[in-house]
Every structure is written in C-alpha cells, then in structure tokens.
Amino acid sequence: MPTPISGFSKLTKEEKINWLATQYSFETKNTIAVLKSYWNNDTKLQQLHDEFIENTISNFYLPLGIAPNFLINQKLLAIPMAIEESSVVAAASRSAKFWLERGGFKSTIIGTEKVGQVHFIFKGNGEKLTNFFSEIKTKLLSSTKHLTQSMEKRGGGILDIVLRDKTDVLSDYYQLHCTFETKDAMGANFINSCLEQLAKTLKNEVKNYTGFTVGEQDIEVVMSILSNYVPNCVVKAEVSCPIKDLKVKADITPFEFANKIVRAVQIANVEPHRAVTHNKGIMNGIDAVVLATGNDFRAIEAGVHAYAAKDGHYRSLTNASIKNEEFRFSIELPLALGTVGGLTSIHPLAKLSLELLQKPSAEELMQIIAVAGLAQNFAALSALVTTGIQEGHMKMHLGNILNQLGATSEEKNILTKQFNNETVSHTAVADALKALKNN
Ligand code: MEV
C-alpha cells in the first residue's frame, strides 16, 4: 500500500523516480531504467524540458511527421504534424497531393478578435451600474496602459470593454466583456493581465462612486479570465474543382463520389453522433499541427467544439456543395493561435516547425491549420464513402501490431510485403508471425 507524501516537488528528479518505483512499480521492475532511457543526453535540452512543467520525471515522446505538397494560397508548404495515430499523416499527404493537382487550397481570415471577461456580482440597481460603467470606462482603459503599450506598438491592444447584464441567467451576475487584438501572440498572458487590472480598477472606482447607495458599492469580482470561445477569431479554408476531376477510384464515378461527400457532410450536420466523429477526424489534422507549432491544443479543442454547437445543435465544421458542375468543400472554425511567445520559441521542435512553415504570422498559421483540418476531413470522407476506413488504416497500423507482437526487423519486412495483398487484423498478423517463426 503506497504512503502519501508531502514535499514531493522538493525532491530531485532521481529521488522522485526512486520514490515512485518503490511506491508504485510492483510489476514494472525496470521503471527507473525505462524513465531514464527517455532522458535526453544533452543535459541543457533535458533541463529545458524539465522546466516546462512541474514534477518532471522524464519525456513523453510523440512522433513528428511531415505532410508535404500543401499548396495554400499559392505557397507550397510541408506541414509538420505531432501525433501518435497512424494513418493521419498519410491521409493529410494524400489530400495535399490530390488538391495540389487541382489548384490547391485557398484560405482567408474572417476575424482575429480574442475575448476575456471579468465576472462579477452586483446586488444593486442595474441602471446605476450602467451609468457607473459609462463614467469609468476611460479610466478602466487607461489603467491598463502599462500593460498594453508594447502590444499597441504591434498594432494590437484592447478593442473594447462592454458591460454585460447577465442577471436573466444568474441573479446579480454581470461581466466586463472585453475584446482584444493580440497580433502574432496567442495572448493568454496579455489578456489575463489586462483583465486582472480591469477588475482591480473596477473595485477601486466603485468605492469612490457617489451614485451608489450603501451596499451597492460591494462589487464581488468572482474571476477574471480569457475565454477560449472565440467566435470572431475565425478562418475559412476551401477547395473546389469541376466534378469531372474527382476521379478517385475505378469503381465510383466522379459524380457519385461528389454526391456521397455532400451526403456525408449533410449527415454530420443533422446527426450529432456522426458529427462528433466527423469533427474528431478534422481535429486529427488540426491538433497535430497545433501541437507541432507549440500551441495549446486544449484551448483549440474547447473553442472549436463550442463553435460547432453555436446554433444550439452540434454540427459539422466542414461544408460540401455541388453547383454548376463544380464541387466545393470548405471549413470554417475559430483558431486562437500564436507564432511568438509561449512555447513557440522555447521548444526547439516547435521553433523548427514554425521555420519549416516559413515563419508564418498568426494569421498565416490559422490558414495553414484550417487547411490541415479540411484536408484530413476530405481524406477521411473519401475513404469512408468508398472502400471504408479500415483497409487503409489497418495497413498503416500493421507496423504497430508487429511491434506489439515483438517482431524482428526481418520478420517485419517479410510480413509487411505479405500483407500488401491480405486483410490486416490482429489475429491474422499474429498467426502469420507464428507461422513465420515456426518455419
Ligand atoms: C479516426 O481517427 C477519424 C475518423 O473516424 C474520422 C471520420 O470518421 O470522419 C476516420
């Protein structure tokens, strides 16, 4: 039975690992060796990673893959993707090549506005609060000057502060709803610092305001925090081509194929069970590039799914249509990203990924990542409406099965060739490996 510990964070890395091994590793006797085998030999690099988070004991690797041949707004890019799931990079690469031969992807920014809110409770007269807010709005803004100066030099800053009365949904609940432009920074720290200053100014100003009666001066600030729901920080990506150019498989005509893709998107628009999986496939592409470029995929995930449900019904993030013999396929989603600050310049691979992408601005990165999502969805739908997903997926997954079964390099080579023409399943591969070993 393990014992609780206090002061774990104060232990050295070695001590943490030793404690863990004695307390929890009853089965994995080689815990210490496994954890240490993932340490980087370059001690400076390892220290950098150790310091990203707290209580670090080792590194947890994800593969970094490349999907080449992405023509986006006439720029040819090789997209870095950090992801553990087989098939995703292959699918993105396939889509990229397909659309490269049909004019590439077009992407446009619809908006870049970020959001943050000071949530507070006010038990007095709402009209008086509105008057108070009008009087102090300039003071609120000027109190953040020390924080906004350098962002303003880059063309960003606080766009507006609005008092929102939310008492219809929760008694006495109001917000300072603030909008921001953060240019190439994701802006979380900037936004949160501004919000905390605004909350302080709000509390100070309320004390000096003569328009309130006693009791009304007690504004209770509950919290000040950015919102990861950014429905006005949105990007669109699209592809189109004449239907006759959609010859993807011998046994389906371009017209049938285009119609099936349109149907598949319609289904994802009306059926949440399908929409979630449809959008999950899109996020395979989005998250992989978000992660590779040092951005916060949890923030992106939360914001994107809220956007998919913005009209009260969870829907597809992509659209497909046929008009005048032309097939159009597009995606529209919110992406609050940064190409400066945060991990983007500290994590060597995030920095390198951004270099590979030709050092994009945040807007360009939004465009690239939206395209990655669209490409992923196109690949998934193409497979789903034709051969099904398993054929290609299991072929890609074969390597994982062979590794799981402990196959040698030679055995892997032989069986990979053999399964070129056979259906891959865990049992089939296990049987084939057994037969090979007995030969
Ligand atoms: C698997 O990771 C993603 C798919 O399920 C997406 C989809 O069904 O559209 C293939």
XYZ file of C-alpha atoms and ligand atoms in Angstrom:
449
model
C 0.000 0.000 0.000
C 1.627 3.297 -1.093
C 2.016 6.025 1.523
C 1.040 9.686 0.938
C 3.901 12.122 0.535
C 4.337 15.788 1.264
C 7.105 17.799 -0.347
C 7.240 15.633 -3.486
C 8.038 18.692 -5.593
C 11.107 19.385 -3.439
C 12.694 16.008 -4.268
C 15.300 15.834 -7.019
C 14.321 14.122 -10.244
C 16.210 10.978 -9.222
C 14.544 10.976 -5.815
C 11.111 11.385 -7.382
C 11.722 8.404 -9.645
C 13.068 6.267 -6.817
C 10.076 7.129 -4.647
C 7.713 6.264 -7.479
C 9.456 2.982 -8.222
C 9.342 1.847 -4.604
C 5.780 3.001 -4.030
C 4.027 2.039 -7.254
C 6.108 -0.119 -9.588
C 5.411 -3.551 -8.299
C 5.078 -5.045 -11.742
C 7.350 -2.939 -13.924
C 10.592 -3.692 -12.178
C 12.532 -1.697 -14.757
C 10.618 1.568 -14.124
C 13.768 3.528 -13.378
C 15.566 2.288 -16.499
C 12.536 2.987 -18.739
C 12.076 6.503 -17.414
C 15.775 7.308 -17.732
C 16.000 5.882 -21.236
C 13.782 8.789 -22.330
C 16.030 11.429 -20.832
C 17.928 13.459 -23.384
C 21.720 13.071 -23.340
C 22.006 16.794 -23.881
C 21.596 17.902 -20.270
C 20.773 21.504 -21.207
C 17.999 20.358 -23.527
C 16.726 17.982 -20.856
C 16.705 20.752 -18.284
C 14.674 22.906 -20.670
C 12.051 20.175 -20.915
C 12.158 19.504 -17.175
C 11.274 23.116 -16.572
C 8.262 23.268 -18.895
C 6.134 21.713 -16.170
C 6.344 20.648 -12.540
C 7.459 17.320 -11.070
C 9.011 16.213 -14.381
C 10.459 12.711 -14.301
C 11.013 12.008 -17.988
C 9.890 12.923 -21.509
C 6.865 11.502 -23.260
C 7.617 11.310 -26.968
C 5.196 11.814 -29.844
C 6.342 11.285 -33.419
C 6.775 14.387 -35.566
C 5.735 13.625 -39.153
C 5.647 15.696 -42.327
C 2.800 16.035 -44.812
C 4.351 17.602 -47.945
C 2.783 19.131 -51.065
C 0.314 21.512 -49.427
C -0.361 24.357 -51.844
C -2.006 27.056 -49.706
C -2.773 30.454 -51.228
C -0.176 29.605 -53.908
C 2.551 28.826 -51.330
C 3.887 25.261 -51.322
C 4.354 24.004 -47.763
C 5.444 20.832 -45.968
C 3.343 20.654 -42.808
C 4.801 19.275 -39.554
C 2.403 17.118 -37.530
C 2.931 15.787 -33.996
C 0.566 12.854 -33.480
C 0.592 9.266 -32.306
C -2.203 7.918 -34.547
C -1.157 6.000 -37.646
C -2.788 6.980 -40.973
C -3.273 10.665 -40.114
C -0.091 11.989 -41.749
C -0.550 9.662 -44.730
C -4.132 10.869 -45.150
C -3.106 14.537 -44.983
C -0.339 13.920 -47.512
C -2.750 12.157 -49.858
C -5.216 15.043 -49.710
C -2.446 17.600 -50.208
C -1.256 15.838 -53.368
C -4.802 15.417 -54.648
C -5.613 19.129 -54.298
C -2.156 20.224 -55.463
C -3.142 18.805 -58.839
C -6.434 20.735 -58.710
C -5.255 24.252 -57.849
C -4.516 23.842 -54.142
C -6.222 25.305 -51.069
C -7.468 28.839 -50.590
C -7.717 30.233 -47.097
C -8.974 33.536 -45.714
C -9.156 35.154 -42.299
C -12.645 36.157 -41.222
C -11.648 37.729 -37.900
C -8.923 37.765 -35.235
C -10.753 39.095 -32.176
C -9.946 37.463 -28.817
C -12.150 37.606 -25.728
C -11.729 37.908 -21.973
C -14.180 38.583 -19.163
C -14.304 39.949 -15.645
C -17.163 38.096 -13.978
C -18.705 39.916 -11.043
C -21.697 40.055 -8.737
C -23.517 43.337 -8.145
C -26.595 43.389 -5.965
C -27.753 46.924 -6.687
C -29.635 48.827 -9.330
C -28.640 47.781 -12.883
C -29.258 51.218 -14.376
C -26.947 52.849 -11.872
C -24.307 50.257 -12.727
C -24.644 51.143 -16.416
C -24.127 54.839 -15.598
C -21.174 53.996 -13.385
C -19.627 51.920 -16.160
C -20.049 54.728 -18.741
C -18.302 57.105 -16.359
C -15.338 54.858 -15.596
C -14.822 53.190 -18.993
C -11.991 55.564 -19.978
C -10.381 55.060 -16.568
C -10.642 51.308 -16.964
C -8.850 51.507 -20.302
C -6.182 53.939 -19.139
C -5.430 51.829 -16.056
C -4.123 49.082 -18.367
C -1.788 51.387 -20.341
C 1.357 49.967 -18.716
C 0.289 46.528 -19.933
C -0.966 47.429 -23.392
C 1.792 49.779 -24.576
C 4.007 47.250 -26.318
C 1.039 45.338 -27.752
C -0.308 48.632 -29.136
C 3.039 49.263 -30.834
C 2.500 45.961 -32.656
C -0.973 47.044 -33.723
C -2.896 45.215 -31.005
C -4.438 46.031 -27.648
C -7.849 46.189 -26.022
C -10.523 46.669 -28.690
C -13.468 47.344 -26.401
C -14.979 46.774 -22.979
C -18.701 46.220 -22.695
C -20.776 45.857 -19.545
C -22.995 42.819 -19.899
C -26.047 42.291 -17.745
C -26.420 38.529 -17.239
C -28.984 38.729 -14.454
C -31.529 36.924 -16.618
C -29.426 33.746 -16.389
C -27.928 34.163 -12.908
C -29.011 36.561 -10.141
C -26.847 39.659 -9.770
C -24.352 38.427 -12.380
C -22.593 40.960 -14.633
C -19.499 40.919 -16.812
C -16.969 43.238 -18.273
C -16.831 41.580 -21.655
C -13.540 42.625 -23.230
C -12.295 42.113 -26.750
C -8.639 42.109 -27.774
C -6.357 42.074 -30.791
C -3.158 40.230 -29.941
C -1.492 40.108 -33.399
C 1.043 37.234 -33.575
C 0.739 36.280 -29.909
C -1.895 33.855 -28.688
C -2.180 36.488 -25.990
C -3.350 34.499 -22.968
C -0.960 36.201 -20.528
C -1.568 39.625 -22.023
C -5.335 39.202 -21.835
C -5.323 37.793 -18.302
C -3.038 40.554 -17.014
C -5.289 43.203 -18.572
C -8.391 41.577 -17.088
C -6.920 41.413 -13.595
C -6.009 45.089 -13.837
C -9.521 45.942 -15.058
C -11.002 44.039 -12.121
C -8.785 45.987 -9.697
C -9.760 49.319 -11.238
C -13.421 48.352 -11.167
C -13.229 47.593 -7.445
C -11.333 50.793 -6.685
C -13.618 53.013 -8.699
C -16.778 51.613 -7.197
C -15.619 52.686 -3.740
C -15.290 56.327 -4.850
C -18.517 56.476 -6.825
C -21.142 58.644 -5.216
C -24.043 57.443 -7.343
C -24.441 54.180 -5.415
C -26.197 53.769 -2.110
C -24.511 51.846 0.726
C -24.355 48.163 -0.098
C -24.303 48.759 -3.847
C -20.627 49.560 -3.548
C -19.872 45.928 -2.842
C -18.936 44.549 -6.198
C -17.766 40.993 -5.790
C -15.303 40.088 -8.529
C -15.609 36.338 -8.950
C -12.901 35.844 -11.567
C -11.054 37.472 -14.446
C -10.043 35.172 -17.282
C -9.743 34.944 -21.030
C -12.320 32.919 -22.923
C -11.280 30.086 -25.198
C -14.528 30.590 -27.064
C -13.538 32.982 -29.845
C -16.332 33.004 -32.453
C -14.837 36.143 -34.025
C -11.325 34.728 -34.396
C -12.238 32.631 -37.375
C -10.601 31.296 -40.507
C -12.030 29.711 -43.631
C -10.282 27.252 -45.953
C -11.666 25.844 -49.167
C -11.028 23.763 -52.245
C -13.036 23.393 -55.418
C -12.817 21.712 -58.790
C -15.025 20.596 -61.671
C -16.811 17.404 -60.656
C -15.305 15.557 -63.615
C -11.873 15.947 -61.959
C -12.938 13.934 -58.925
C -11.896 10.535 -60.215
C -10.643 8.896 -57.022
C -11.380 5.199 -57.528
C -12.082 2.970 -60.502
C -15.443 1.743 -59.213
C -17.084 5.097 -58.445
C -17.830 7.891 -60.894
C -16.753 11.461 -60.024
C -20.412 12.474 -59.834
C -21.288 9.636 -57.426
C -18.249 10.441 -55.338
C -19.083 14.159 -55.100
C -22.667 13.361 -54.172
C -21.588 10.939 -51.460
C -19.263 13.500 -49.907
C -22.097 16.042 -49.883
C -24.384 13.434 -48.273
C -21.739 12.561 -45.672
C -21.487 16.223 -44.652
C -25.279 16.553 -44.579
C -25.420 13.576 -42.216
C -22.779 15.166 -39.961
C -24.896 18.317 -39.943
C -28.028 16.631 -38.673
C -26.713 13.733 -36.577
C -24.520 14.617 -33.567
C -23.197 11.062 -33.176
C -21.724 11.301 -36.637
C -20.800 14.998 -36.285
C -18.570 14.315 -33.290
C -16.593 11.644 -35.162
C -16.554 13.743 -38.324
C -15.094 16.667 -36.354
C -12.755 14.373 -34.436
C -11.219 13.424 -37.774
C -10.798 17.129 -38.562
C -9.112 17.639 -35.188
C -6.644 14.858 -36.057
C -5.168 17.301 -38.550
C -5.716 20.469 -36.536
C -4.305 19.250 -33.209
C -1.257 17.661 -34.836
C -0.136 20.994 -36.324
C -1.228 22.970 -33.256
C 0.960 20.698 -31.135
C 3.906 20.732 -33.548
C 3.917 24.530 -33.549
C 3.863 24.806 -29.743
C 0.263 25.972 -29.458
C -2.337 24.966 -26.875
C -4.434 22.163 -28.352
C -6.792 22.002 -25.342
C -7.768 25.628 -25.899
C -8.294 24.974 -29.596
C -10.337 21.816 -28.946
C -12.618 23.542 -26.427
C -13.194 26.553 -28.673
C -13.734 24.578 -31.856
C -16.342 22.248 -30.366
C -18.238 25.161 -28.811
C -18.229 26.786 -32.256
C -19.549 23.578 -33.814
C -22.515 23.845 -31.432
C -23.026 27.619 -31.711
C -26.560 27.374 -33.078
C -27.620 25.023 -30.282
C -27.000 21.846 -32.277
C -23.583 20.185 -32.664
C -22.709 20.176 -36.393
C -20.035 19.512 -38.969
C -17.242 22.077 -39.199
C -16.997 21.445 -42.937
C -19.391 22.169 -45.781
C -19.697 20.470 -49.138
C -21.769 21.513 -52.122
C -22.239 20.957 -55.824
C -23.126 23.893 -58.036
C -22.878 24.241 -61.808
C -20.887 21.004 -62.184
C -18.417 22.221 -59.575
C -17.581 20.563 -56.262
C -16.824 22.871 -53.321
C -15.522 21.797 -49.959
C -14.763 24.188 -47.116
C -14.175 24.551 -43.403
C -14.786 27.452 -41.053
C -13.532 27.394 -37.489
C -12.131 29.556 -34.692
C -8.384 29.252 -34.072
C -6.671 31.449 -31.482
C -3.001 30.794 -32.226
C 0.372 32.342 -31.619
C 3.600 32.326 -33.574
C 5.523 34.335 -30.986
C 5.761 33.863 -27.235
C 4.801 30.824 -25.191
C 6.368 27.565 -26.257
C 6.804 28.704 -29.879
C 10.336 29.956 -29.358
C 11.355 27.841 -26.345
C 10.617 24.333 -27.565
C 13.276 23.573 -30.182
C 10.900 21.444 -32.271
C 8.084 23.995 -32.129
C 10.559 26.628 -33.304
C 11.757 24.339 -36.064
C 8.189 23.532 -37.120
C 7.469 27.240 -37.487
C 10.663 27.652 -39.505
C 9.562 24.787 -41.765
C 6.310 26.655 -42.287
C 8.349 29.712 -43.370
C 7.843 31.603 -40.097
C 4.150 32.336 -40.543
C 2.282 35.160 -38.855
C -0.527 34.021 -36.532
C -2.996 34.685 -39.362
C -0.984 32.563 -41.788
C -0.762 29.785 -39.209
C -4.557 29.944 -38.788
C -4.846 29.450 -42.555
C -2.385 26.546 -42.621
C -4.045 24.763 -39.710
C -7.554 25.215 -41.118
C -6.276 23.645 -44.342
C -4.805 20.711 -42.387
C -8.254 20.112 -40.882
C -10.008 20.365 -44.230
C -7.503 18.010 -45.876
C -7.941 15.492 -43.077
C -11.711 15.547 -43.417
C -11.508 15.156 -47.177
C -9.257 12.108 -46.790
C -11.484 10.540 -44.125
C -14.703 11.107 -46.105
C -13.090 9.885 -49.333
C -12.180 6.618 -47.646
C -15.488 6.302 -45.780
C -17.685 6.727 -48.845
C -15.598 4.371 -50.991
C -13.545 1.486 -49.585
C -14.234 2.208 -45.907
C -11.694 3.387 -43.395
C -10.270 0.080 -42.223
C -8.460 -1.024 -45.371
C -6.004 1.870 -45.366
C -5.983 2.275 -41.596
C -5.095 -1.321 -40.841
C -2.324 -1.290 -43.457
C -0.822 1.713 -41.659
C -1.452 0.075 -38.287
C 0.372 -3.121 -39.301
C 3.696 -1.768 -38.016
C 2.175 -1.122 -34.587
C 0.748 -4.657 -34.418
C 4.102 -6.153 -35.400
C 5.878 -4.060 -32.763
C 3.334 -5.108 -30.167
C 3.975 -8.762 -31.055
C 7.748 -8.248 -30.779
C 8.568 -8.999 -34.437
C 12.189 -8.572 -35.540
C 13.125 -6.189 -38.382
C 13.444 -9.130 -40.766
C 10.051 -10.520 -39.780
C 8.536 -7.058 -40.180
C 9.915 -6.776 -43.711
C 8.570 -10.173 -44.737
C 5.131 -9.667 -43.190
C 4.722 -6.121 -44.488
C 5.194 -7.478 -48.008
C 2.895 -10.426 -47.333
C 0.075 -8.192 -46.003
C 0.227 -5.945 -49.051
C -2.307 -8.291 -50.590
C -4.039 -9.596 -47.470
C -6.515 -8.160 -44.985
C -4.803 -6.929 -41.825
C -6.247 -7.932 -38.463
C -4.527 -8.536 -35.145
C -5.260 -12.268 -35.305
C -4.174 -12.620 -38.948
C -0.868 -10.885 -38.203
C -0.275 -12.907 -35.017
C -0.949 -16.154 -36.914
C 1.323 -15.140 -39.771
C 4.131 -14.221 -37.375
C 3.749 -17.511 -35.542
C 3.889 -19.418 -38.822
C 6.968 -17.483 -39.878
C 8.763 -18.182 -36.592
C 7.938 -21.911 -36.882
C 9.305 -22.109 -40.393
C -10.270 8.456 -36.944
O -9.260 8.962 -36.102
C -11.019 9.583 -37.608
C -12.225 9.157 -38.452
O -13.124 8.376 -37.673
C -12.887 10.429 -38.895
C -14.234 10.235 -39.584
O -14.900 9.235 -39.328
O -14.599 11.148 -40.354
C -11.803 8.330 -39.612
